PDB file of C-alpha atoms in Angstrom:
ATOM      1  CA  MET A1108     -62.391-119.856 -93.134  1.00 45.00           C
ATOM      2  CA  ASP A1109     -63.785-120.734 -89.708  1.00 45.00           C
ATOM      3  CA  VAL A1110     -64.149-117.668 -87.441  1.00 39.00           C
ATOM      4  CA  SER A1111     -62.805-119.536 -84.414  1.00 40.00           C
ATOM      5  CA  PHE A1112     -59.669-120.488 -86.359  1.00 35.00           C
ATOM      6  CA  ILE A1113     -59.111-116.837 -87.346  1.00 36.00           C
ATOM      7  CA  GLY A1114     -59.477-115.845 -83.694  1.00 39.00           C
ATOM      8  CA  LEU A1115     -56.969-118.492 -82.628  1.00 34.00           C
ATOM      9  CA  LEU A1116     -54.515-117.355 -85.309  1.00 35.00           C
ATOM     10  CA  LEU A1117     -54.780-113.721 -84.206  1.00 34.00           C
ATOM     11  CA  THR A1118     -54.296-114.752 -80.587  1.00 35.00           C
ATOM     12  CA  LEU A1119     -51.122-116.652 -81.485  1.00 35.00           C
ATOM     13  CA  VAL A1120     -49.716-113.677 -83.368  1.00 37.00           C
ATOM     14  CA  VAL A1121     -50.464-111.275 -80.515  1.00 37.00           C
ATOM     15  CA  GLU A1122     -49.031-113.604 -77.887  1.00 39.00           C
ATOM     16  CA  LEU A1123     -45.839-114.238 -79.851  1.00 39.00           C
ATOM     17  CA  ALA A1124     -45.258-110.535 -80.468  1.00 38.00           C
ATOM     18  CA  SER A1125     -45.958-109.708 -76.835  1.00 41.00           C
ATOM     19  CA  ALA A1126     -43.651-112.393 -75.469  1.00 43.00           C
ATOM     20  CA  ASN A1127     -40.740-111.717 -77.781  1.00 45.00           C
ATOM     21  CA  ASP A1128     -41.016-107.932 -78.150  1.00 61.00           C
ATOM     22  CA  ASN A1129     -38.733-108.393 -81.193  1.00 83.00           C
ATOM     23  CA  ASP A1130     -36.015-109.875 -78.954  1.00 94.00           C
ATOM     24  CA  PRO A1131     -34.771-113.467 -78.763  1.00 96.00           C
ATOM     25  CA  CYS A1132     -36.977-115.292 -76.260  1.00 97.00           C
ATOM     26  CA  PHE A1133     -36.508-118.719 -74.680  1.00 98.00           C
ATOM     27  CA  THR A1134     -38.872-121.008 -72.767  1.00 97.00           C
ATOM     28  CA  PHE A1135     -37.407-123.101 -69.938  1.00 97.00           C
ATOM     29  CA  HIS A1136     -39.134-126.126 -68.424  1.00 96.00           C
ATOM     30  CA  GLY A1137     -36.969-126.604 -65.331  1.00 95.00           C
ATOM     31  CA  ASN A1138     -34.920-129.421 -66.860  1.00 95.00           C
ATOM     32  CA  GLY A1139     -32.480-127.675 -69.195  1.00 95.00           C
ATOM     33  CA  PHE A1140     -30.315-124.621 -69.692  1.00 97.00           C
ATOM     34  CA  LEU A1141     -28.471-122.631 -72.350  1.00 98.00           C
ATOM     35  CA  ARG A1142     -24.786-121.817 -72.609  1.00 98.00           C
ATOM     36  CA  PHE A1143     -23.685-118.796 -74.613  1.00 98.00           C
ATOM     37  CA  HIS A1144     -20.076-118.534 -75.754  1.00 95.00           C
ATOM     38  CA  LEU A1145     -19.587-115.144 -77.368  1.00 89.00           C
ATOM     39  CA  ASP A1146     -16.459-114.407 -79.397  1.00 88.00           C
ATOM     40  CA  LYS A1147     -14.593-111.189 -78.537  1.00 91.00           C
ATOM     41  CA  PHE A1148     -16.717-110.861 -75.398  1.00 95.00           C
ATOM     42  CA  ASP A1149     -14.972-109.294 -72.405  1.00 96.00           C
ATOM     43  CA  ASN A1150     -16.820-110.541 -69.334  1.00 96.00           C
ATOM     44  CA  SER A1151     -14.249-109.430 -66.745  1.00 94.00           C
ATOM     45  CA  ASN A1152     -14.284-106.379 -64.475  1.00 94.00           C
ATOM     46  CA  SER A1153     -17.238-104.134 -65.457  1.00 96.00           C
ATOM     47  CA  ALA A1154     -20.551-105.333 -66.914  1.00 97.00           C
ATOM     48  CA  HIS A1155     -24.200-104.351 -67.229  1.00 98.00           C
ATOM     49  CA  TYR A1156     -26.606-107.204 -67.971  1.00 98.00           C
ATOM     50  CA  SER A1157     -30.315-106.764 -68.618  1.00 98.00           C
ATOM     51  CA  LEU A1158     -33.143-109.157 -69.408  1.00 98.00           C
ATOM     52  CA  LYS A1159     -36.857-109.762 -69.007  1.00 98.00           C
ATOM     53  CA  PHE A1160     -38.406-112.887 -67.509  1.00 98.00           C
ATOM     54  CA  ARG A1161     -41.729-114.406 -66.549  1.00 98.00           C
ATOM     55  CA  THR A1162     -42.123-117.202 -64.001  1.00 98.00           C
ATOM     56  CA  GLN A1163     -44.427-118.645 -61.369  1.00 97.00           C
ATOM     57  CA  SER A1164     -41.651-120.599 -59.673  1.00 97.00           C
ATOM     58  CA  ALA A1165     -40.232-119.459 -56.328  1.00 97.00           C
ATOM     59  CA  HIS A1166     -36.731-120.650 -57.281  1.00 97.00           C
ATOM     60  CA  GLY A1167     -34.529-120.682 -60.373  1.00 97.00           C
ATOM     61  CA  LEU A1168     -31.162-119.657 -61.794  1.00 98.00           C
ATOM     62  CA  LEU A1169     -31.332-116.888 -64.405  1.00 98.00           C
ATOM     63  CA  LEU A1170     -27.683-116.077 -65.229  1.00 98.00           C
ATOM     64  CA  TYR A1171     -24.357-117.566 -64.147  1.00 98.00           C
ATOM     65  CA  SER A1172     -20.697-117.205 -65.109  1.00 97.00           C
ATOM     66  CA  GLU A1173     -17.393-118.021 -63.437  1.00 95.00           C
ATOM     67  CA  GLY A1174     -13.636-117.574 -63.811  1.00 91.00           C
ATOM     68  CA  VAL A1175     -10.606-119.796 -63.450  1.00 83.00           C
ATOM     69  CA  HIS A1176      -9.466-118.094 -60.231  1.00 82.00           C
ATOM     70  CA  GLY A1177     -12.640-118.645 -58.231  1.00 85.00           C
ATOM     71  CA  ASP A1178     -14.614-115.535 -59.173  1.00 92.00           C
ATOM     72  CA  ASP A1179     -18.256-116.086 -60.026  1.00 94.00           C
ATOM     73  CA  GLU A1180     -21.488-114.212 -60.589  1.00 96.00           C
ATOM     74  CA  ALA A1181     -25.126-115.303 -60.414  1.00 97.00           C
ATOM     75  CA  LEU A1182     -28.599-113.843 -60.770  1.00 98.00           C
ATOM     76  CA  TYR A1183     -31.305-116.087 -59.378  1.00 98.00           C
ATOM     77  CA  ILE A1184     -34.697-116.352 -57.679  1.00 97.00           C
ATOM     78  CA  ARG A1185     -34.926-117.732 -54.149  1.00 96.00           C
ATOM     79  CA  ASN A1186     -38.156-117.817 -52.149  1.00 96.00           C
ATOM     80  CA  GLY A1187     -39.748-115.677 -54.837  1.00 97.00           C
ATOM     81  CA  MET A1188     -37.159-112.898 -54.492  1.00 98.00           C
ATOM     82  CA  LEU A1189     -34.339-111.868 -56.809  1.00 98.00           C
ATOM     83  CA  VAL A1190     -30.744-112.251 -55.643  1.00 97.00           C
ATOM     84  CA  TYR A1191     -27.619-110.938 -57.367  1.00 97.00           C
ATOM     85  CA  HIS A1192     -24.410-112.572 -56.129  1.00 95.00           C
ATOM     86  CA  LEU A1193     -20.859-111.528 -57.007  1.00 95.00           C
ATOM     87  CA  PHE A1194     -17.799-113.289 -55.587  1.00 90.00           C
ATOM     88  CA  ASN A1195     -14.473-111.604 -56.271  1.00 83.00           C
ATOM     89  CA  SER A1196     -11.438-113.329 -54.776  1.00 64.00           C
ATOM     90  CA  SER A1197      -8.261-111.415 -54.022  1.00 57.00           C
ATOM     91  CA  PRO A1198      -5.469-111.669 -56.634  1.00 53.00           C
ATOM     92  CA  SER A1199      -3.434-114.172 -54.595  1.00 48.00           C
ATOM     93  CA  GLY A1200      -6.461-115.863 -53.054  1.00 47.00           C
ATOM     94  CA  VAL A1201      -5.227-115.472 -49.479  1.00 45.00           C
ATOM     95  CA  GLU A1202      -6.276-111.958 -48.464  1.00 48.00           C
ATOM     96  CA  GLY A1203      -9.988-112.749 -48.442  1.00 50.00           C
ATOM     97  CA  SER A1204     -12.531-111.651 -51.001  1.00 55.00           C
ATOM     98  CA  PHE A1205     -14.792-108.776 -51.882  1.00 71.00           C
ATOM     99  CA  GLY A1206     -17.913-108.950 -53.967  1.00 82.00           C
ATOM    100  CA  GLY A1207     -21.511-108.415 -53.013  1.00 90.00           C
ATOM    101  CA  ARG A1208     -24.892-109.991 -52.378  1.00 93.00           C
ATOM    102  CA  PHE A1209     -27.906-107.898 -53.280  1.00 96.00           C
ATOM    103  CA  LEU A1210     -31.353-109.061 -52.178  1.00 97.00           C
ATOM    104  CA  GLY A1211     -34.642-108.090 -53.784  1.00 97.00           C
ATOM    105  CA  GLU A1212     -37.583-107.235 -51.540  1.00 96.00           C
ATOM    106  CA  VAL A1213     -40.585-107.744 -53.831  1.00 97.00           C
ATOM    107  CA  ALA A1214     -41.803-111.106 -55.126  1.00 98.00           C
ATOM    108  CA  VAL A1215     -41.123-111.733 -58.812  1.00 98.00           C
ATOM    109  CA  ASN A1216     -42.804-115.137 -59.246  1.00 98.00           C
ATOM    110  CA  THR A1217     -46.047-113.447 -60.278  1.00 96.00           C
ATOM    111  CA  ASP A1218     -46.358-114.697 -63.885  1.00 96.00           C
ATOM    112  CA  ASP A1219     -45.862-111.072 -64.974  1.00 96.00           C
ATOM    113  CA  MET A1220     -43.007-109.900 -67.201  1.00 96.00           C
ATOM    114  CA  ILE A1221     -40.207-108.599 -64.959  1.00 97.00           C
ATOM    115  CA  GLU A1222     -37.331-106.430 -66.192  1.00 98.00           C
ATOM    116  CA  VAL A1223     -34.026-106.755 -64.330  1.00 98.00           C
ATOM    117  CA  HIS A1224     -30.585-105.144 -64.580  1.00 98.00           C
ATOM    118  CA  THR A1225     -27.358-106.186 -62.874  1.00 98.00           C
ATOM    119  CA  TYR A1226     -24.391-103.840 -62.635  1.00 97.00           C
ATOM    120  CA  ARG A1227     -20.823-104.887 -61.897  1.00 96.00           C
ATOM    121  CA  SER A1228     -18.469-101.925 -61.362  1.00 94.00           C
ATOM    122  CA  PHE A1229     -20.264-100.267 -64.261  1.00 96.00           C
ATOM    123  CA  SER A1230     -20.020 -96.515 -64.880  1.00 94.00           C
ATOM    124  CA  VAL A1231     -23.429 -94.841 -64.629  1.00 93.00           C
ATOM    125  CA  THR A1232     -24.054 -91.103 -65.006  1.00 89.00           C
ATOM    126  CA  ASP A1233     -26.408 -89.302 -62.626  1.00 79.00           C
ATOM    127  CA  GLU A1234     -28.042 -86.707 -64.874  1.00 76.00           C
ATOM    128  CA  VAL A1235     -29.248 -84.666 -61.892  1.00 76.00           C
ATOM    129  CA  GLN A1236     -25.917 -84.535 -60.042  1.00 74.00           C
ATOM    130  CA  ARG A1237     -23.959 -84.621 -63.309  1.00 80.00           C
ATOM    131  CA  THR A1238     -21.554 -87.143 -61.866  1.00 86.00           C
ATOM    132  CA  THR A1239     -20.424 -90.577 -63.039  1.00 91.00           C
ATOM    133  CA  ARG A1240     -19.820 -93.397 -60.582  1.00 93.00           C
ATOM    134  CA  GLU A1241     -19.174 -97.108 -60.830  1.00 94.00           C
ATOM    135  CA  GLN A1242     -22.072 -98.990 -59.358  1.00 95.00           C
ATOM    136  CA  THR A1243     -22.654-102.642 -58.516  1.00 95.00           C
ATOM    137  CA  GLY A1244     -25.956-104.264 -57.724  1.00 97.00           C
ATOM    138  CA  LEU A1245     -29.482-105.062 -58.750  1.00 98.00           C
ATOM    139  CA  VAL A1246     -32.270-102.948 -60.269  1.00 98.00           C
ATOM    140  CA  TYR A1247     -35.621-104.459 -61.276  1.00 98.00           C
ATOM    141  CA  THR A1248     -39.135-103.395 -62.187  1.00 97.00           C
ATOM    142  CA  VAL A1249     -42.309-105.092 -60.964  1.00 97.00           C
ATOM    143  CA  GLY A1250     -45.798-103.772 -61.676  1.00 93.00           C
ATOM    144  CA  GLY A1251     -44.461-100.461 -62.939  1.00 94.00           C
ATOM    145  CA  ASN A1252     -42.382 -99.839 -59.797  1.00 96.00           C
ATOM    146  CA  THR A1253     -38.568 -99.909 -59.902  1.00 97.00           C
ATOM    147  CA  TYR A1254     -36.469-101.162 -56.982  1.00 98.00           C
ATOM    148  CA  SER A1255     -32.733-100.534 -56.608  1.00 97.00           C
ATOM    149  CA  HIS A1256     -30.194-102.383 -54.460  1.00 97.00           C
ATOM    150  CA  ILE A1257     -26.791-100.968 -55.395  1.00 95.00           C
ATOM    151  CA  ASP A1258     -23.564 -99.675 -53.889  1.00 94.00           C
ATOM    152  CA  TYR A1259     -20.568 -97.695 -55.110  1.00 94.00           C
ATOM    153  CA  ARG A1260     -17.764 -99.617 -53.419  1.00 90.00           C
ATOM    154  CA  PRO A1261     -14.633 -99.965 -55.584  1.00 86.00           C
ATOM    155  CA  ARG A1262     -14.013-103.437 -56.972  1.00 86.00           C
ATOM    156  CA  SER A1263     -11.190-104.551 -59.227  1.00 84.00           C
ATOM    157  CA  GLY A1264      -9.589-107.673 -60.638  1.00 87.00           C
ATOM    158  CA  ILE A1265     -12.881-109.440 -61.382  1.00 91.00           C
ATOM    159  CA  SER A1266     -12.025-112.261 -63.784  1.00 92.00           C
ATOM    160  CA  LEU A1267     -14.854-114.146 -65.513  1.00 95.00           C
ATOM    161  CA  ASN A1268     -14.730-116.168 -68.723  1.00 94.00           C
ATOM    162  CA  ASN A1269     -17.053-115.604 -71.669  1.00 94.00           C
ATOM    163  CA  ASP A1270     -19.219-118.676 -71.116  1.00 96.00           C
ATOM    164  CA  VAL A1271     -22.528-117.334 -69.794  1.00 98.00           C
ATOM    165  CA  TYR A1272     -25.149-119.822 -68.611  1.00 98.00           C
ATOM    166  CA  VAL A1273     -28.837-118.969 -68.778  1.00 98.00           C
ATOM    167  CA  GLY A1274     -31.616-120.816 -66.950  1.00 97.00           C
ATOM    168  CA  GLY A1275     -29.342-123.269 -65.164  1.00 97.00           C
ATOM    169  CA  TYR A1276     -25.871-124.751 -64.931  1.00 95.00           C
ATOM    170  CA  LYS A1277     -24.117-128.065 -65.644  1.00 91.00           C
ATOM    171  CA  GLU A1278     -24.084-128.896 -61.937  1.00 88.00           C
ATOM    172  CA  SER A1279     -26.115-127.885 -58.913  1.00 85.00           C
ATOM    173  CA  LEU A1280     -25.030-124.602 -57.335  1.00 85.00           C
ATOM    174  CA  SER A1281     -27.457-124.757 -54.430  1.00 86.00           C
ATOM    175  CA  ASP A1282     -29.820-127.140 -52.661  1.00 86.00           C
ATOM    176  CA  THR A1283     -32.585-124.555 -52.922  1.00 88.00           C
ATOM    177  CA  VAL A1284     -32.031-122.977 -56.348  1.00 92.00           C
ATOM    178  CA  GLY A1285     -32.408-125.234 -59.373  1.00 93.00           C
ATOM    179  CA  ASN A1286     -33.007-124.688 -63.053  1.00 96.00           C
ATOM    180  CA  PHE A1287     -35.346-121.936 -64.149  1.00 97.00           C
ATOM    181  CA  THR A1288     -38.941-122.495 -65.256  1.00 97.00           C
ATOM    182  CA  GLY A1289     -40.564-119.825 -67.417  1.00 97.00           C
ATOM    183  CA  GLN A1290     -39.540-117.403 -70.147  1.00 98.00           C
ATOM    184  CA  ILE A1291     -36.433-115.230 -70.549  1.00 98.00           C
ATOM    185  CA  SER A1292     -36.074-112.656 -73.310  1.00 97.00           C
ATOM    186  CA  GLY A1293     -33.878-109.772 -74.473  1.00 98.00           C
ATOM    187  CA  ILE A1294     -30.658-110.797 -72.707  1.00 98.00           C
ATOM    188  CA  ARG A1295     -28.099-108.025 -73.249  1.00 98.00           C
ATOM    189  CA  GLU A1296     -24.725-106.885 -71.974  1.00 98.00           C
ATOM    190  CA  GLU A1297     -24.056-103.175 -72.514  1.00 98.00           C
ATOM    191  CA  LYS A1298     -20.250-102.954 -72.332  1.00 97.00           C
ATOM    192  CA  ASN A1299     -19.898-105.396 -75.233  1.00 97.00           C
ATOM    193  CA  ALA A1300     -23.080-104.219 -77.013  1.00 97.00           C
ATOM    194  CA  ALA A1301     -24.076-107.902 -77.000  1.00 97.00           C
ATOM    195  CA  LEU A1302     -27.508-109.425 -77.600  1.00 97.00           C
ATOM    196  CA  PHE A1303     -27.694-113.092 -76.591  1.00 97.00           C
ATOM    197  CA  ARG A1304     -29.273-114.739 -79.608  1.00 95.00           C
ATOM    198  CA  SER A1305     -27.292-117.808 -80.732  1.00 94.00           C
ATOM    199  CA  PHE A1306     -26.415-120.290 -77.986  1.00 96.00           C
ATOM    200  CA  SER A1307     -23.552-122.797 -78.106  1.00 96.00           C
ATOM    201  CA  LEU A1308     -25.324-125.438 -75.995  1.00 96.00           C
ATOM    202  CA  ASN A1309     -28.956-126.329 -75.364  1.00 97.00           C
ATOM    203  CA  ALA A1310     -28.603-128.891 -72.570  1.00 94.00           C
ATOM    204  CA  GLY A1311     -30.658-131.941 -73.495  1.00 87.00           C
ATOM    205  CA  GLY A1312     -32.382-129.927 -76.218  1.00 91.00           C
ATOM    206  CA  LYS A1313     -34.992-129.034 -73.625  1.00 93.00           C
ATOM    207  CA  VAL A1314     -35.090-125.238 -73.992  1.00 97.00           C
ATOM    208  CA  THR A1315     -37.477-123.869 -76.618  1.00 95.00           C
ATOM    209  CA  SER A1316     -36.248-120.996 -78.793  1.00 94.00           C
ATOM    210  CA  ASN A1317     -39.505-119.068 -78.636  1.00 91.00           C
ATOM    211  CA  CYS A1318     -42.057-117.911 -76.097  1.00 91.00           C
ATOM    212  CA  LEU A1319     -45.247-118.784 -77.927  1.00 75.00           C
ATOM    213  CA  THR A1320     -48.185-119.254 -75.578  1.00 60.00           C
ATOM    214  CA  ILE A1321     -51.563-120.496 -76.788  1.00 47.00           C
ATOM    215  CA  ASN A1322     -54.475-118.967 -74.894  1.00 46.00           C
ATOM    216  CA  PRO A1323     -58.068-120.184 -75.196  1.00 42.00           C
ATOM    217  CA  VAL A1324     -60.226-118.128 -77.561  1.00 41.00           C
TER     218      VAL A1324
END
């Protein structure tokens, strides 16, 4: 067997293992998105999402979900920075709203694998203080450094359905944030112990269900 072919084969195996890390991994080309509809999935009130992504694009929608009463939630990249947005309307819709907008401060469009967590009124225990508080916000790791943008304000009545969109949405949500380009892997939600593996819609069939990258040998 040709030595160069063996080298190429080994490179493919290493790259696939590295990209997937044994988790479902998806490649987005900026022209499609995935919709996940999970049975027995409670997406209202508290939640803790986590995922890893790699991109060179300065803009792109990572996660999005909404409810029938105007609540919505989005994790996206704008101008190279992560943004976590939560809109929580009042029960009657007339007393205003309370949610949050958490802005990252370090560029993530570096073509490195970035780990990100979003918290929505999720109980987290401080092992040092030995206290448990509900936190909302954004935590992400870039280059081995972790950055936190969270608060502990009480939030209630958050109503979101169990359709979760990844990498884009069926209509434009912003003039500056479009569909995602790059790789997303290991999408999880802790409250429901859910791993996002089987999607219900691959818009246009344009999202690839692997993260295989062929590098020159």
